[in-house]
Coordinates of C-alpha atoms in Angstrom, one line a residue:
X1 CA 33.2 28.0 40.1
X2 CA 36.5 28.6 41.8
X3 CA 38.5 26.6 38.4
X4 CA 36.6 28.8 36.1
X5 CA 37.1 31.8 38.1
X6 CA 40.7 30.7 38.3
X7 CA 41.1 29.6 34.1
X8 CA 39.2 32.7 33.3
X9 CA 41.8 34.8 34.9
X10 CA 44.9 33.1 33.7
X11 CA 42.9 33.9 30.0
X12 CA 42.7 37.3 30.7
X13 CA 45.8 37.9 31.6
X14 CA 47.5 35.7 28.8
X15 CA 46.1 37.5 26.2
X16 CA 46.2 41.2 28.1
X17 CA 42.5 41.8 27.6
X18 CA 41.2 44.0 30.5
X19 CA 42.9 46.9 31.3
X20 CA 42.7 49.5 34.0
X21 CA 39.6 51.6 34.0
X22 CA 37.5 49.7 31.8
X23 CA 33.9 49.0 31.4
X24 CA 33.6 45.8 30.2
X25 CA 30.1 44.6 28.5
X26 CA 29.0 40.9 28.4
X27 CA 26.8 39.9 25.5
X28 CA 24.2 38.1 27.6
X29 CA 22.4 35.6 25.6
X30 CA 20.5 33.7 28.5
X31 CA 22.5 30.7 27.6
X32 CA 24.7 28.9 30.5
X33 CA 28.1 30.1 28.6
X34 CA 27.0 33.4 28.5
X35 CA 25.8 33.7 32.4
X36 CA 28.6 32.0 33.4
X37 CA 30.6 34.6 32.0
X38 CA 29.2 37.2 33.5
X39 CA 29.2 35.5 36.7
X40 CA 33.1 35.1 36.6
X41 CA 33.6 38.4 35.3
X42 CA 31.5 40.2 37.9
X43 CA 33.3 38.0 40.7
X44 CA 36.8 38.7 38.6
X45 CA 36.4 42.6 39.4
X46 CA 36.2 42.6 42.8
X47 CA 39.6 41.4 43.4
X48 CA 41.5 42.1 39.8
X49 CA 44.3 44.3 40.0
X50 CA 43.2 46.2 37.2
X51 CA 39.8 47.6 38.5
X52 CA 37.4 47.4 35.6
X53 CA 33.4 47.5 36.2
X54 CA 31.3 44.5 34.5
X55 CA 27.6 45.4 32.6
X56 CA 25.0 42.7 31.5
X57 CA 23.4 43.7 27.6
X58 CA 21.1 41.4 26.2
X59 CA 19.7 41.1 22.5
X60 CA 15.8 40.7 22.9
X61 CA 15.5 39.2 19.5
X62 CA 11.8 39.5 19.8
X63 CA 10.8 35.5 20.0
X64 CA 7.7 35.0 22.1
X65 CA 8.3 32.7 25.1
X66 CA 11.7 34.4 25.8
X67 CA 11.7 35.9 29.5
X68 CA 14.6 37.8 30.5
X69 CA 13.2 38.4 33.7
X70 CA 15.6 35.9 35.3
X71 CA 19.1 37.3 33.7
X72 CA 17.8 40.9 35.2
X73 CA 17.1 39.6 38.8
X74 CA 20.7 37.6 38.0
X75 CA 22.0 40.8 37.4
X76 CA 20.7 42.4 40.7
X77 CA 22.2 39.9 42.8
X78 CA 26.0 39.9 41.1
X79 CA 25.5 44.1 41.6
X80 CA 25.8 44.1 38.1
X81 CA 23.5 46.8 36.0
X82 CA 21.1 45.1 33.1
X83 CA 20.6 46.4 29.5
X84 CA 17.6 44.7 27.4
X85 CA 18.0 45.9 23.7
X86 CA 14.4 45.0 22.2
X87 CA 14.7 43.9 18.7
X88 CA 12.6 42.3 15.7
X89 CA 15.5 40.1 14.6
X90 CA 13.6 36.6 15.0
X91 CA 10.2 38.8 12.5
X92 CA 12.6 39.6 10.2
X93 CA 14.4 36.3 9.4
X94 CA 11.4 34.0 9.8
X95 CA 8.8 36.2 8.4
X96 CA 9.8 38.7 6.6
X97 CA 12.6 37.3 4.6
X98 CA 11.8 33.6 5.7
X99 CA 16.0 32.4 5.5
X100 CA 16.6 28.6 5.6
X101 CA 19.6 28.7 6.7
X102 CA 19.2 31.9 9.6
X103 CA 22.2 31.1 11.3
X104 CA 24.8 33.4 10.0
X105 CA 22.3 36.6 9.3
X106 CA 21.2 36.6 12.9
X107 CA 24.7 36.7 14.4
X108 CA 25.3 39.4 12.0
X109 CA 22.1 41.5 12.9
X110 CA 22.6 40.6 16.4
X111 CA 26.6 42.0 16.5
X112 CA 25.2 44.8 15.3
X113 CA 22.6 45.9 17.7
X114 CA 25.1 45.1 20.3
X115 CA 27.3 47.2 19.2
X116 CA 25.3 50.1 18.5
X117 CA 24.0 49.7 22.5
X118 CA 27.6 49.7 23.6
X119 CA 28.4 52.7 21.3
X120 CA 25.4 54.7 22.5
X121 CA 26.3 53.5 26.4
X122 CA 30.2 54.5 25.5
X123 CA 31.7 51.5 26.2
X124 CA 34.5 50.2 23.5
X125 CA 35.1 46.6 25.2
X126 CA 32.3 43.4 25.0
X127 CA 32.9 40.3 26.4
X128 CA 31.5 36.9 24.9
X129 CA 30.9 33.6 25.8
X130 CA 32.8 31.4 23.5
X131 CA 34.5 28.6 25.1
X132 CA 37.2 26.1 24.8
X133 CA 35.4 23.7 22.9
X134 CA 33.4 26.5 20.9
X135 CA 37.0 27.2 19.3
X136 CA 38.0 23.6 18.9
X137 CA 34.8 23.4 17.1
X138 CA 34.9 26.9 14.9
X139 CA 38.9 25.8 14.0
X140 CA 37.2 22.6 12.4
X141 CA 34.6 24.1 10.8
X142 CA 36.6 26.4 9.0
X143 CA 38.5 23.8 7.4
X144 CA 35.7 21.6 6.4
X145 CA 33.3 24.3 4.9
X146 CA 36.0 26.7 3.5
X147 CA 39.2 25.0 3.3
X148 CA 41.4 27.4 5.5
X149 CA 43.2 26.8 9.0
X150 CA 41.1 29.7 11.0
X151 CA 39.3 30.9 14.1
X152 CA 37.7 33.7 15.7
X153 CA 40.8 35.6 18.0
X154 CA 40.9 35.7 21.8
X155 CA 40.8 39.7 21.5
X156 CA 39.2 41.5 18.1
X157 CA 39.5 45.0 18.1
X158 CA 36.9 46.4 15.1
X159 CA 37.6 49.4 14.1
X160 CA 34.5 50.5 12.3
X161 CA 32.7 50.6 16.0
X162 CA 35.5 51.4 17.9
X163 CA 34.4 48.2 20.0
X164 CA 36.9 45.5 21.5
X165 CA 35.7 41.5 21.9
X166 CA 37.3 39.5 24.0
X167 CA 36.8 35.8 24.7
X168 CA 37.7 35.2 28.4
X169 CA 36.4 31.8 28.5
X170 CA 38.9 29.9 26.0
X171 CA 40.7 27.9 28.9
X172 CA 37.0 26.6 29.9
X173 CA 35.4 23.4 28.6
X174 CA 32.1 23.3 28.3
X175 CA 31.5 20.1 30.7
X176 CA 32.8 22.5 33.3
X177 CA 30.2 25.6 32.2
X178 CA 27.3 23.2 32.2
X179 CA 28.6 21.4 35.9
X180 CA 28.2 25.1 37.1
X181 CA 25.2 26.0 35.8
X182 CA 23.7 23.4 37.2
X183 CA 25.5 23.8 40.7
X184 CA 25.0 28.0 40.6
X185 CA 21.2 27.2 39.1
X186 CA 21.9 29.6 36.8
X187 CA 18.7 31.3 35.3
X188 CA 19.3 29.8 31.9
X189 CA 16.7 31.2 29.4
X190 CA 15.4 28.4 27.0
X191 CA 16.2 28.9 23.0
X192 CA 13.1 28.7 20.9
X193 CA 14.8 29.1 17.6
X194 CA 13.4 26.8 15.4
X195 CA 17.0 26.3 13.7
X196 CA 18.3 25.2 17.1
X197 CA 20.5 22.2 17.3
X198 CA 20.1 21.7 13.4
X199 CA 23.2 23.6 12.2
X200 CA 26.7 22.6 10.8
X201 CA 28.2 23.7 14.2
X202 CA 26.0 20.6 15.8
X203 CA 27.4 18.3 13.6
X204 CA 30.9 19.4 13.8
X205 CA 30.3 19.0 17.9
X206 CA 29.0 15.4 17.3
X207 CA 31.5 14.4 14.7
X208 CA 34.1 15.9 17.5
X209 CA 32.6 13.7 20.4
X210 CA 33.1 10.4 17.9
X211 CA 36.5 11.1 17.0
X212 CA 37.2 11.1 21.0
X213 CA 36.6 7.8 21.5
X214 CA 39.8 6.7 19.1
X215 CA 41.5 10.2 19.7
X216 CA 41.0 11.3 23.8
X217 CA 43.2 13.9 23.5
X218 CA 41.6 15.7 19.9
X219 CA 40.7 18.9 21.8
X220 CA 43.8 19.3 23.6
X221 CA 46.4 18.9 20.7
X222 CA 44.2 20.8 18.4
X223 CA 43.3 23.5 20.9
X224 CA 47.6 23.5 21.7
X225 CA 48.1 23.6 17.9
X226 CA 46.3 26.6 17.6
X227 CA 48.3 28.4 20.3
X228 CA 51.4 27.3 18.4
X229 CA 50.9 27.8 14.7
X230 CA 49.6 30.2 15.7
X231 CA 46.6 31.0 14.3
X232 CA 46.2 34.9 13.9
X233 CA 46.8 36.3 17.3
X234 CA 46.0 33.5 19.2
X235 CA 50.0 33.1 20.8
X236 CA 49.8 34.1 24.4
X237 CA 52.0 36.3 26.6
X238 CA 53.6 32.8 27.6
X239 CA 53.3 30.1 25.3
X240 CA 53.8 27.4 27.9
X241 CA 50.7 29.0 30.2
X242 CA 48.2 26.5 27.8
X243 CA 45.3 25.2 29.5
X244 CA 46.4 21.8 31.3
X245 CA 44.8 18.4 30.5
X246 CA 42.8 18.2 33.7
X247 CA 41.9 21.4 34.0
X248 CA 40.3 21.6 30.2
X249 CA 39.2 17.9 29.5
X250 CA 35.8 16.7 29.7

């Protein structure tokens, strides 16, 4: 935990995205890159010097066999103060309107009753759980499925909800989130979606893992050309502060 602590910091502070003061929200799936967040974060404020405060909100999307009960108790333990938002997202795409592909209308409603939570709680900055390989992935599949050179941005600011994202886990690999959710036993809360692991995303990650064998350094030298281009926003404060080879690699 002490790398991730360490590489979520150095994100933070390349990319300037907590400041003094702020109550920072972390969109709290249940998944391990989501807890594992929040477990940096939470450890993060006790000794940034920026003092900042760290709050748990999860989207109940209403599935049955989805306990929360873990994340809360979780919460209790980092000092960290929980917010369920119960929902009927999961009735409304596989019931009511019965999509067949539900990926892109869930995020959507889901954003959206996370954002109205943090409006209604006052708080204008979320924190969420995407990864180093989650961009190395996203940057691929926008160029396969619509042709352009693009990626979500370390820090969003969206002006219609007055909310900030930020993504302090860019300098993480995922190898190193599961390693500590496994070592931390995090309370990972399983995903009953029945579009789970059948999505483009899935095989972008598995086309990524075959292209590794002939290409071991893919992630890296995409991940770097991103920094470099660079993609909208995505230069940091220091251009040479990139995430090392052995501190990113699988």
């Amino acid at each position: 935990m002490k790398k991730i602590l360490s590489l979520t910091r150095r994100c933070v502070e390349d990319y300037d995205m907590i400041q003094a003061g702020d109550r920072v929200a972390v969109g709290v799936s249940g998944g391990k890159d989501s807890l594992t967040l929040l477990a940096a974060l939470a450890r993060l404020s006790r000794f940034y010097p920026q003092p900042f405060t760290v709050e748990a909100f999860t989207v109940d999307m209403g599935m049955a066999g989805m306990d929360f009960s873990g994340v809360e108790d979780f919460c209790k333990e980092l000092g960290v103060p929980f917010h369920r938002i119960p929902t009927q997202i999961s009735h409304v795409i596989f019931e009511t309107r019965k999509e067949k592909n539900p990926c892109a209308l869930c995020a959507k409603m889901r954003r959206g009753s996370l954002h109205q939570a943090l409006v209604e709680q006052g708080i204008h900055k979320v924190a969420l759980g995407h990864h180093y390989d989650d961009a190395v992935e996203t940057f691929f599949l926008s160029l396969f499925y619509e042709g352009r050179l693009s990626c979500f941005q370390p820090v969003t600011y969206l002006d219609r909800s007055d909310v900030t994202q930020i993504r302090p886990l860019l300098y993480v690999s995922e190898s190193m989130i599961r390693d500590a959710a496994r070592r931390l036993d995090l309370p990972v809360v399983h995903n009953p979606c029945p579009a789970d692991g059948y999505t483009k995303r899935q095989e972008v990650k598995e086309l990524i893992v075959r292209l590794e064998g002939q290409y071991p350094k893919l992630k890296e030298y995409v991940f770097s050309a991103m920094q470099r281009l660079p993609l909208g926003d995505w230069g940091p404060r220091e251009l040479k502060r990139r995430p090392p080879t052995e501190e990113v690699g699988e």
